Short mmCIF file of N, CA and C and ligand atoms in Angstrom, two decimals:
data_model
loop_
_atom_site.label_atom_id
_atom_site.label_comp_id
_atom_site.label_asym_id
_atom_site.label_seq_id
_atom_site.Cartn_x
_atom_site.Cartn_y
_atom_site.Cartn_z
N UNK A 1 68.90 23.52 -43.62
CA UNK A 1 67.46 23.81 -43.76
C UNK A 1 66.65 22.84 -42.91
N UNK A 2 65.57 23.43 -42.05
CA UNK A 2 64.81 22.61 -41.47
C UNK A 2 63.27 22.35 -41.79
N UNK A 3 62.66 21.29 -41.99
CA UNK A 3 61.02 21.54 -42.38
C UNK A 3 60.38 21.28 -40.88
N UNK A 4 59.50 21.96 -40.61
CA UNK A 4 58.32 21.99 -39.69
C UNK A 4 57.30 21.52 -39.88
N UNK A 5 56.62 21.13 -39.74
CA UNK A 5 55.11 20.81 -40.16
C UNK A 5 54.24 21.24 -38.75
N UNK A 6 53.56 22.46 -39.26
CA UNK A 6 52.95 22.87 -37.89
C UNK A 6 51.47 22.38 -37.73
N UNK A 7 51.06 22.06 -36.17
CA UNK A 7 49.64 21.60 -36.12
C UNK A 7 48.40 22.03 -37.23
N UNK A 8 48.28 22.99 -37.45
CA UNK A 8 47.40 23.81 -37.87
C UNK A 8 47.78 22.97 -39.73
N UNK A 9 48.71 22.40 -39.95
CA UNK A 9 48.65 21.72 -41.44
C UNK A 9 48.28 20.18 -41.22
N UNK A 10 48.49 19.87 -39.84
CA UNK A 10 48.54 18.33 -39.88
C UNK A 10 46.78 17.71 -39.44
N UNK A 11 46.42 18.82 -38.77
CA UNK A 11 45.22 18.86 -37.85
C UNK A 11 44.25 18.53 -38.96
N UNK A 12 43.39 17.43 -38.74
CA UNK A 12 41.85 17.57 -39.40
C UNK A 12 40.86 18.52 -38.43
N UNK A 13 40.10 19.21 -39.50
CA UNK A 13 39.51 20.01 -38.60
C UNK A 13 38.55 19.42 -38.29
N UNK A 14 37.59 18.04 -39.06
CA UNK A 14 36.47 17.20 -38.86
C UNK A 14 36.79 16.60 -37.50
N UNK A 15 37.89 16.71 -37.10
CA UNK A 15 37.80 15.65 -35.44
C UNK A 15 37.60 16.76 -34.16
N UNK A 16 36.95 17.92 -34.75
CA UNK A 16 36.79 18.93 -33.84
C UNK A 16 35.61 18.45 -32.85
N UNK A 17 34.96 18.71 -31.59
CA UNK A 17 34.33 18.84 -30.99
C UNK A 17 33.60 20.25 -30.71
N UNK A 18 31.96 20.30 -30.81
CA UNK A 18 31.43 21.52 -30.78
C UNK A 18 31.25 21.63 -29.67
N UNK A 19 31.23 22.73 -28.97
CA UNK A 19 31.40 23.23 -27.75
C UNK A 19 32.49 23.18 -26.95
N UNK A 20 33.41 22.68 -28.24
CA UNK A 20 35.07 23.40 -27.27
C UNK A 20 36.16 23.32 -28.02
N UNK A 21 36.62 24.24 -27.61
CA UNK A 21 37.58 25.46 -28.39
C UNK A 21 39.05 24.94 -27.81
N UNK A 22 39.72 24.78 -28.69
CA UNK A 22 41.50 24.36 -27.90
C UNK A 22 42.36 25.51 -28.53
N UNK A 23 43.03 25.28 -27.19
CA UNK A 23 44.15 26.18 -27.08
C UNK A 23 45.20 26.08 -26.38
N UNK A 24 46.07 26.10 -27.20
CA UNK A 24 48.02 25.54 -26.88
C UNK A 24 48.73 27.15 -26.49
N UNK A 25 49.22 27.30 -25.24
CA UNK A 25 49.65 28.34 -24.71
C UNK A 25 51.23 27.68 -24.32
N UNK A 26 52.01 28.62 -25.36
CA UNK A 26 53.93 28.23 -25.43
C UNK A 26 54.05 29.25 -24.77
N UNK A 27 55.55 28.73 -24.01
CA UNK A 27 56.23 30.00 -23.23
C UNK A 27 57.32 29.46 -23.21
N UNK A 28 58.46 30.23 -23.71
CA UNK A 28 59.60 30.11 -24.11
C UNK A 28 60.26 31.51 -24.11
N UNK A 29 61.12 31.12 -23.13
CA UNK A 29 62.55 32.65 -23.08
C UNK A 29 61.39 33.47 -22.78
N UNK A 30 61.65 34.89 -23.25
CA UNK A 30 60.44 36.19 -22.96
C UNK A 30 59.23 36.25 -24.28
N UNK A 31 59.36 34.81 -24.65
CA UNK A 31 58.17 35.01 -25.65
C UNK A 31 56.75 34.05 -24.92
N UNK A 32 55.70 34.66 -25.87
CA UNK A 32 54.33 33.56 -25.04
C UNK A 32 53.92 33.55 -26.54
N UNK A 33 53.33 32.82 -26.61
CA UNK A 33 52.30 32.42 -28.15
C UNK A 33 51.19 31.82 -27.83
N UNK A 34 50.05 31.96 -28.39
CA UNK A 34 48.46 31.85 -28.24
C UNK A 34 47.97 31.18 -29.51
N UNK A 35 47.90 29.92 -29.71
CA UNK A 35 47.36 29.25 -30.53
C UNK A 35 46.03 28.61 -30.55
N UNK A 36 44.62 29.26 -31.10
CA UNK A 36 43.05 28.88 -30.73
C UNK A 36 43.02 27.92 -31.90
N UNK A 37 41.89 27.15 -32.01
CA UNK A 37 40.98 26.29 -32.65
C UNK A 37 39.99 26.40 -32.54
N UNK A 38 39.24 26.66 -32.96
CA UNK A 38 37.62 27.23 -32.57
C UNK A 38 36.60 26.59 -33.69
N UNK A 39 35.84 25.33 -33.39
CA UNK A 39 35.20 25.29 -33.94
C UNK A 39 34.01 26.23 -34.58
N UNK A 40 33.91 26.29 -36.03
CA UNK A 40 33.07 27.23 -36.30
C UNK A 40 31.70 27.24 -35.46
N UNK A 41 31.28 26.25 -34.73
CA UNK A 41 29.97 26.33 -34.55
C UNK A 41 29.74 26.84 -33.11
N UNK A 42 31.25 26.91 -32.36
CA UNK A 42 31.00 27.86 -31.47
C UNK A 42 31.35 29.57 -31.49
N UNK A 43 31.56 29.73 -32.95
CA UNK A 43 31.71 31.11 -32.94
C UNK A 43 31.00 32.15 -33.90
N UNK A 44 30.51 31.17 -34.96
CA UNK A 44 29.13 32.00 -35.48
C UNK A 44 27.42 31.01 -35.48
N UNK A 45 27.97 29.99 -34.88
CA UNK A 45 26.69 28.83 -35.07
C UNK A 45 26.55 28.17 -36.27
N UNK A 46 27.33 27.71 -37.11
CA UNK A 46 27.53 27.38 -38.59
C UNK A 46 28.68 26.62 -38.76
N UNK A 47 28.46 25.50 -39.28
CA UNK A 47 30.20 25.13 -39.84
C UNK A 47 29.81 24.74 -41.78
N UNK A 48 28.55 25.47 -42.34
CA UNK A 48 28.50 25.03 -43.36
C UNK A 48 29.15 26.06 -44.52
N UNK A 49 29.42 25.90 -45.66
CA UNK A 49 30.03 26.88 -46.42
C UNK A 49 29.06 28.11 -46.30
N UNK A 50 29.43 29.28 -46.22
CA UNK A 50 29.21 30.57 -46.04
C UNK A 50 28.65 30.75 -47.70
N UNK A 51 27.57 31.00 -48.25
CA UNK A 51 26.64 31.43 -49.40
C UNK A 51 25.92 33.16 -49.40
N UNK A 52 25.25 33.00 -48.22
CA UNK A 52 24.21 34.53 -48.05
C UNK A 52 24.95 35.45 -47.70
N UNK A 53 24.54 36.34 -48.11
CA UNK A 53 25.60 37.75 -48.11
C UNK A 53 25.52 37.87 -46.16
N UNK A 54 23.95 37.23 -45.67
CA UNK A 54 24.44 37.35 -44.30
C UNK A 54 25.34 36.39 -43.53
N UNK A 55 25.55 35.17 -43.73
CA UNK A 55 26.35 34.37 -43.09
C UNK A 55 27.89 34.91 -43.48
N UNK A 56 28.28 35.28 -44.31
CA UNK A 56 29.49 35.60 -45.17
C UNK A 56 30.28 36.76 -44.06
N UNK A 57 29.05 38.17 -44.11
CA UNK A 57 29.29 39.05 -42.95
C UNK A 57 29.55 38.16 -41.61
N UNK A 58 28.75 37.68 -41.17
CA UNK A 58 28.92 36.62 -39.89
C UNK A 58 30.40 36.40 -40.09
N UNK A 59 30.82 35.91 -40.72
CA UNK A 59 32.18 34.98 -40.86
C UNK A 59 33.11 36.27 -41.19
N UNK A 60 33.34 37.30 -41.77
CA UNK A 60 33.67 38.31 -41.87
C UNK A 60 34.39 39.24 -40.26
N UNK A 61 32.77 39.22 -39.65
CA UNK A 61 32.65 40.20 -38.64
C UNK A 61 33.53 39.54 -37.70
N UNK A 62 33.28 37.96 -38.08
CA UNK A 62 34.34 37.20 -36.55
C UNK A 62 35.55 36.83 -36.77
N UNK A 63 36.17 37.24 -37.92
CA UNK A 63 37.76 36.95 -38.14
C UNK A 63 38.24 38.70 -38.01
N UNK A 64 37.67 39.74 -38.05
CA UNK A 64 37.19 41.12 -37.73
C UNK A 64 38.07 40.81 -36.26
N UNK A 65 37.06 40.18 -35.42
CA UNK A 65 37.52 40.69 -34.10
C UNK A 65 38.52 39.74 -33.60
N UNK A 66 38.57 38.35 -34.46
CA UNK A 66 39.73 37.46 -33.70
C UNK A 66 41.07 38.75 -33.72
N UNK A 67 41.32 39.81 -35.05
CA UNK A 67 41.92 40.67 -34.93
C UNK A 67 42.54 41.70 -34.31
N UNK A 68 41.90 42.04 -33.61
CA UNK A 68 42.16 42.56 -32.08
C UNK A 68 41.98 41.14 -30.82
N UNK A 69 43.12 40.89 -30.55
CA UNK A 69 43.49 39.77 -29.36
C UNK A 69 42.50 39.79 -28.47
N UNK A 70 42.70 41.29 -28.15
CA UNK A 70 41.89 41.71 -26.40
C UNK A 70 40.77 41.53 -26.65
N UNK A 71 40.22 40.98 -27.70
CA UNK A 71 38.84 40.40 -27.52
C UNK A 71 38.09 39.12 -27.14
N UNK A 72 39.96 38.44 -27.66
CA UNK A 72 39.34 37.14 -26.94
C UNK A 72 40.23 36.54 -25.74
N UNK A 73 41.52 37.20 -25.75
CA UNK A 73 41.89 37.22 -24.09
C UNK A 73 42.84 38.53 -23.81
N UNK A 74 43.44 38.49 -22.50
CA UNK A 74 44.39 39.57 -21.97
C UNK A 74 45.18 39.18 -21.01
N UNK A 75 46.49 39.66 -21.17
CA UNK A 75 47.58 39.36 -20.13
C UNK A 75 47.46 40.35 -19.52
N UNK A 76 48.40 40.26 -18.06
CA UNK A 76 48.55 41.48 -17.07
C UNK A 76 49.49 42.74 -17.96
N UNK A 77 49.46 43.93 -17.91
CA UNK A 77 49.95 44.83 -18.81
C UNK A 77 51.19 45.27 -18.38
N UNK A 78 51.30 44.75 -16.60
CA UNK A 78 52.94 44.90 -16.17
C UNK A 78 53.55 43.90 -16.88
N UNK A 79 53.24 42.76 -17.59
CA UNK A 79 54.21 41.81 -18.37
C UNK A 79 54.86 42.66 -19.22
N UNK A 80 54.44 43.14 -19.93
CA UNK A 80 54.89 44.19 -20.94
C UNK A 80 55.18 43.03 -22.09
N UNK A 81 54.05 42.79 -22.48
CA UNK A 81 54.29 41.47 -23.55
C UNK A 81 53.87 42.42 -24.69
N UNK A 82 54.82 42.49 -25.89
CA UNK A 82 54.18 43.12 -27.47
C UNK A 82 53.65 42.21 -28.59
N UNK A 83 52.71 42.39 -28.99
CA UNK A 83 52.50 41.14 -29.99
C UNK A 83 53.86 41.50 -30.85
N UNK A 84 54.26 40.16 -31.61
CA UNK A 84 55.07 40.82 -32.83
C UNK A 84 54.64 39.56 -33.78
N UNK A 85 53.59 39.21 -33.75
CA UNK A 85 53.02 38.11 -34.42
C UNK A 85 51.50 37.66 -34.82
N UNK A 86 50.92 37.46 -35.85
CA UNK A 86 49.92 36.75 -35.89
C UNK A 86 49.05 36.20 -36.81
N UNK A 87 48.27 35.71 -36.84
CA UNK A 87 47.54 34.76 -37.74
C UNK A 87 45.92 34.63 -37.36
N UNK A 88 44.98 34.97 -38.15
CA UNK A 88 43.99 34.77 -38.36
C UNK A 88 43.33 34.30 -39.35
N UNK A 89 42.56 32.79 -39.43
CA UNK A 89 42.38 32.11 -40.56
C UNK A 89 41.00 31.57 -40.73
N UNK A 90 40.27 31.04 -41.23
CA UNK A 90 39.05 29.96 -41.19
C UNK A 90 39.67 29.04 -41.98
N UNK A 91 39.70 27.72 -41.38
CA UNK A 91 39.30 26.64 -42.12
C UNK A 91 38.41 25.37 -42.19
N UNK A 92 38.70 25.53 -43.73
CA UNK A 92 37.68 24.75 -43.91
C UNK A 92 37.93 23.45 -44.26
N UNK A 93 36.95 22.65 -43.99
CA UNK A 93 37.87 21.23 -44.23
C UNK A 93 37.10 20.32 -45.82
N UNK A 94 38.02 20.51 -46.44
CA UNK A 94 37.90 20.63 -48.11
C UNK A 94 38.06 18.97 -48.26
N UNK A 95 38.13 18.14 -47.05
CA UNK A 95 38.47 16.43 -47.27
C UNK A 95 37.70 15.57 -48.00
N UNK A 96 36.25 16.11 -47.79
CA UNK A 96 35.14 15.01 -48.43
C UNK A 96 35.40 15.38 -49.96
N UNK A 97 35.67 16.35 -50.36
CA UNK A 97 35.94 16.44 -52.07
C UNK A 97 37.29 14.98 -51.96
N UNK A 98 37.27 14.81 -51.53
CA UNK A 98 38.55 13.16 -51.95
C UNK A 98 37.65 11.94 -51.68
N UNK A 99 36.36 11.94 -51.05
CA UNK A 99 35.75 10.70 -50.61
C UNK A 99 34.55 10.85 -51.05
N UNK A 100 34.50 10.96 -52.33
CA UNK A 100 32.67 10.89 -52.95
C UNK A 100 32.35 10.02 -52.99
N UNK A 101 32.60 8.83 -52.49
CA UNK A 101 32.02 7.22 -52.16
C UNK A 101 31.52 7.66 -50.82
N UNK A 102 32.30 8.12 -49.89
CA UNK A 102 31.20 8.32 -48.61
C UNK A 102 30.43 9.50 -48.99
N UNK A 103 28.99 9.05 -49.02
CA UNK A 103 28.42 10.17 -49.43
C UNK A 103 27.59 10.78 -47.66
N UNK A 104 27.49 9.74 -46.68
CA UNK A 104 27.34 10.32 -45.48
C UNK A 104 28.00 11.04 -44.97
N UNK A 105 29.33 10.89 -45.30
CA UNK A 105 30.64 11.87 -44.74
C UNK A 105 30.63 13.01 -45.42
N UNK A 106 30.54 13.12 -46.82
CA UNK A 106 30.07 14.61 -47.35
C UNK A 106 28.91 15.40 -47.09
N UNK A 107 28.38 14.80 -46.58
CA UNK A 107 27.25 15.74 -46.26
C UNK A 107 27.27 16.76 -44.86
N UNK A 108 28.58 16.23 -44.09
CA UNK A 108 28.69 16.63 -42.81
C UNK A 108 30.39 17.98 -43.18
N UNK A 109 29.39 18.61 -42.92
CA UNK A 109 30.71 19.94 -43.60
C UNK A 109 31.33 20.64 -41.90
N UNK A 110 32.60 20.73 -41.74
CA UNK A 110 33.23 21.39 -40.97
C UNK A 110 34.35 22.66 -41.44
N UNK A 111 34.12 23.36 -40.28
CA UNK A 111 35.53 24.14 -40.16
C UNK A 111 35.35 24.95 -38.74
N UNK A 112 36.65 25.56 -38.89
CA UNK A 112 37.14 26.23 -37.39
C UNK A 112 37.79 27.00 -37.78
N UNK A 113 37.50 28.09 -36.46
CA UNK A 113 38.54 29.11 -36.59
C UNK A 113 39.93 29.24 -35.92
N UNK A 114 41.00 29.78 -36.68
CA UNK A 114 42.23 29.62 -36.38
C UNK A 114 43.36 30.66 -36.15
N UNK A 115 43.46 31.13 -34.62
CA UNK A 115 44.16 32.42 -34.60
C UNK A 115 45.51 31.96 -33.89
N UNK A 116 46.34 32.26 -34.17
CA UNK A 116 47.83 33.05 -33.34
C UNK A 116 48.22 33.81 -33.38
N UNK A 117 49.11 34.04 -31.86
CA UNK A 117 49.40 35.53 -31.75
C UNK A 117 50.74 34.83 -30.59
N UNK A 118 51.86 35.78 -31.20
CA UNK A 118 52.71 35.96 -30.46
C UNK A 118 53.56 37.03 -29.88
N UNK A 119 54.18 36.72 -28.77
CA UNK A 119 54.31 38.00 -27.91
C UNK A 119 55.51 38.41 -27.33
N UNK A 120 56.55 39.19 -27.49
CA UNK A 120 57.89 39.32 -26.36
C UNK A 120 57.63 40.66 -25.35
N UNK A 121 57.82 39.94 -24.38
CA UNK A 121 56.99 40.53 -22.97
C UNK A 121 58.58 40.54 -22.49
N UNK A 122 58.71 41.80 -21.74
CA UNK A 122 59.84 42.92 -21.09
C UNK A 122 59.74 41.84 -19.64
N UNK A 123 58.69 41.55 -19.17
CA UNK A 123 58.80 40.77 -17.96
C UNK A 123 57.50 39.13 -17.63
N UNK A 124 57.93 38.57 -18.52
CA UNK A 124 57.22 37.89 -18.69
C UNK A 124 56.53 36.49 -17.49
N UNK A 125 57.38 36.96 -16.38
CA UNK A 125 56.81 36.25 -15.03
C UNK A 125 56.08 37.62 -14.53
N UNK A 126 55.26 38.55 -15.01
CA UNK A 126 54.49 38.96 -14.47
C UNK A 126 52.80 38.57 -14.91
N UNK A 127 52.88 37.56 -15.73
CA UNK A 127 52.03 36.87 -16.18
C UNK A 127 51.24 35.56 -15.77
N UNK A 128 50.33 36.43 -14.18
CA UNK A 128 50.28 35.37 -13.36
C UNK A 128 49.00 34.90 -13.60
N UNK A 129 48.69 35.56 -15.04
CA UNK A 129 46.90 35.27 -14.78
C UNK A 129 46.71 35.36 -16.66
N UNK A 130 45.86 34.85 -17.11
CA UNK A 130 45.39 34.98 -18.29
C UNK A 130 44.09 35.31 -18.26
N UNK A 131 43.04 36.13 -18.72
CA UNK A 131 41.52 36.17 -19.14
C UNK A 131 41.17 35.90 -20.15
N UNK A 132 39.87 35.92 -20.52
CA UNK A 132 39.21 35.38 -21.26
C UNK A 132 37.67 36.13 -21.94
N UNK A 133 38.05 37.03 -22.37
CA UNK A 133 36.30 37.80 -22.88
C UNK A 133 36.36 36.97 -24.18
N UNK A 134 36.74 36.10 -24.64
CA UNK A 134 36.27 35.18 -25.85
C UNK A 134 34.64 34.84 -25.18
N UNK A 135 34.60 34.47 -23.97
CA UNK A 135 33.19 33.88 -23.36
C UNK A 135 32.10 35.03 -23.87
N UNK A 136 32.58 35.85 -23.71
CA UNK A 136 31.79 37.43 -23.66
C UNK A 136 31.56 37.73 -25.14
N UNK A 137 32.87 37.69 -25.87
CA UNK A 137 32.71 38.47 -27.04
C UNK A 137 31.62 37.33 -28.12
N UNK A 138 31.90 36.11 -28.13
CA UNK A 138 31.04 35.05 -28.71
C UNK A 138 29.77 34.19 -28.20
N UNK A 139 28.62 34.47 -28.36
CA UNK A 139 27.98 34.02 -27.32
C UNK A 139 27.33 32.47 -27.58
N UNK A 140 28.03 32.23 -28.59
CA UNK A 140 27.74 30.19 -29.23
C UNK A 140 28.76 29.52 -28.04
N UNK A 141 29.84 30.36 -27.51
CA UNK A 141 31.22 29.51 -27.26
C UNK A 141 30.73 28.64 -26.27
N UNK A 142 31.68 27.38 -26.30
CA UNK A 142 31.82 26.46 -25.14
C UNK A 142 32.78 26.52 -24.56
N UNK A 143 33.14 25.74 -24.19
CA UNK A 143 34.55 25.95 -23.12
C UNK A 143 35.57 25.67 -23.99
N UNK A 144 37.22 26.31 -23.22
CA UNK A 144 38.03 26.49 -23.48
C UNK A 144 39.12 25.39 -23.44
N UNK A 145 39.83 24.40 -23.88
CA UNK A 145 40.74 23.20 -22.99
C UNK A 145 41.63 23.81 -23.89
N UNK A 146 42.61 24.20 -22.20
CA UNK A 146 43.73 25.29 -22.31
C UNK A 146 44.90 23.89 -22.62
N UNK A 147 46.27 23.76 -23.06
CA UNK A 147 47.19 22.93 -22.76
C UNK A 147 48.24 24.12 -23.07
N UNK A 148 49.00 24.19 -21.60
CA UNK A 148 50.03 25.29 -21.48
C UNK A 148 51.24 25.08 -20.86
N UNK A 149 52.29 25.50 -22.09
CA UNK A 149 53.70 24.71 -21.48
C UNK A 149 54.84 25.54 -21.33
N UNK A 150 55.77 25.27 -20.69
CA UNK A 150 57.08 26.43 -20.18
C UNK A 150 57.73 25.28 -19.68
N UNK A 151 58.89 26.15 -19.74
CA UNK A 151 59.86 25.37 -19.40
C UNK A 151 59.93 24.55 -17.71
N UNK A 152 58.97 24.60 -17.21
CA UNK A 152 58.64 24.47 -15.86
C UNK A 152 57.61 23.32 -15.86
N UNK A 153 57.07 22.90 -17.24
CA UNK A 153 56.47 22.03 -17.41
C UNK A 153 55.24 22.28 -18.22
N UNK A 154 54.10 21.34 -18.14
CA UNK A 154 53.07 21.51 -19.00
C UNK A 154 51.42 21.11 -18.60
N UNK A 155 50.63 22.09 -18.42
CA UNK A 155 49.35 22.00 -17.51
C UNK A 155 48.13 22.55 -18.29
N UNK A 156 47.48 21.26 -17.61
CA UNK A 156 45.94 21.67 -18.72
C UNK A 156 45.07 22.18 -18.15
N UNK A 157 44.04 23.19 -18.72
CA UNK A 157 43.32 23.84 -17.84
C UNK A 157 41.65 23.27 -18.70
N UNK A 158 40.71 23.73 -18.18
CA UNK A 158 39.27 23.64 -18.59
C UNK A 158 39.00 25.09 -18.53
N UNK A 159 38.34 26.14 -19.46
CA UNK A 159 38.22 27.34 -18.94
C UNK A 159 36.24 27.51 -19.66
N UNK A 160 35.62 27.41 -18.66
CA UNK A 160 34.31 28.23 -19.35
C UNK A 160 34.11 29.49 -19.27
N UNK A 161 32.62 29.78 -19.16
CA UNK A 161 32.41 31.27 -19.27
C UNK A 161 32.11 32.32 -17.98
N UNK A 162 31.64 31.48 -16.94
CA UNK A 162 31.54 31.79 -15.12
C UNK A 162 32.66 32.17 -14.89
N UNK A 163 33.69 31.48 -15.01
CA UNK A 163 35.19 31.57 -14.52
C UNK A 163 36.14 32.03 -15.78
N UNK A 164 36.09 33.05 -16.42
CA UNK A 164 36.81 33.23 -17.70
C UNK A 164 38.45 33.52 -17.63
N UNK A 165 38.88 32.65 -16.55
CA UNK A 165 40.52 32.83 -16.77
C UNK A 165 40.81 31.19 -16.09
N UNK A 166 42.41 31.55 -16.05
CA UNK A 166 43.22 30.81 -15.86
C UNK A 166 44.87 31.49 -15.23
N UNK A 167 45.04 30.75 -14.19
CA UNK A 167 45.73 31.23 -13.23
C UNK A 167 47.09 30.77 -13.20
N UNK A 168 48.02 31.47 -13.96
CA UNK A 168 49.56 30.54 -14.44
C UNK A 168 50.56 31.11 -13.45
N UNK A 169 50.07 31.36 -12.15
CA UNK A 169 51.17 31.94 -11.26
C UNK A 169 52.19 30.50 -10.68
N UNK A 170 53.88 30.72 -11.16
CA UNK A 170 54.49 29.99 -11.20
C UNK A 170 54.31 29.05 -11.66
N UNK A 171 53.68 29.00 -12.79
CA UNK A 171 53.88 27.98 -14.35
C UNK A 171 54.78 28.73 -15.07
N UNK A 172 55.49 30.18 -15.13
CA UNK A 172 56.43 30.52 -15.76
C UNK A 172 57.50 30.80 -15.60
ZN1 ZN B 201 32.32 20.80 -36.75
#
């Protein structure tokens, strides 16, 4: 038996930065996996607990579309990559309920949003390009800091909203 402890359990979400969104892009054998972090405040303008029936929808409508991928990016379709995986989450970061002595630190409420998606692609070096309508589909977002690894090594990208891709020809 093996235990894992995956980012997404170890991660505080309070050490997030607003106006940018991380994302860990694996590539391994014919699989790719898409792991976001999205601070809430670049994807509905809010990182406070959700109360009004309208913020609630807000938070609703945008775990809605993290649901369909192609909304917030797209591979080339000759890869022939299938999802067979994924995860869509909010969290919230529930830490200051342990520190009611800092009462400055409770007052500062976070969370982010948290999607994966994974993929076995029929030809997965046809995957010379990644996009990006996350820029498009969210209009709070900041930029993107891509960190993307294969067996060929491991390269970081910056992705905003002018330039909404990233160019992995022979990174795979
Ligand atoms: Zn925050």
């Amino acid at each position: 038996m093996t235990f894992t402890i995956s980012a997404e359990e170890t991660r505080q979400v309070d050490k997030h930065e607003h106006g940018v969104g991380e994302l860990n892009i694996a590539v391994e054998g014919s699989t790719i996996e898409f792991e976001f972090m999205i601070p809430g405040a670049d994807i509905v303008g809010f990182e406070y607990v959700a109360k009004s029936d309208e913020d609630i929808a807000k938070i609703n409508q945008a775990l809605k579309t993290f649901d369909d991928y192609t909304n917030i990016f797209t591979i080339p379709s000759n890869s022939l990559c299938e999802l067979n995986g994924q995860k869509v989450a909010l969290k919230e970061d529930d830490e200051h309920d342990e520190h009611d002595d800092h009462d400055e630190h409770a007052e500062e409420n976070h969370n982010e949003f948290y999607a994966k998606y994974s993929f076995e692609c029929g030809n997965i070096n046809a995957i010379k390009e990644v996009n990006f309508p996350y820029f498009a589909t969210f209009t709070n977002s900041g930029e993107l800091e891509v960190q993307f690894i294969s067996n060929m090594g491991s390269t970081s990208f910056e992705v905003e909203g002018d330039e909404p891709s990233i160019n992995t020809d022979g990174k795979i």
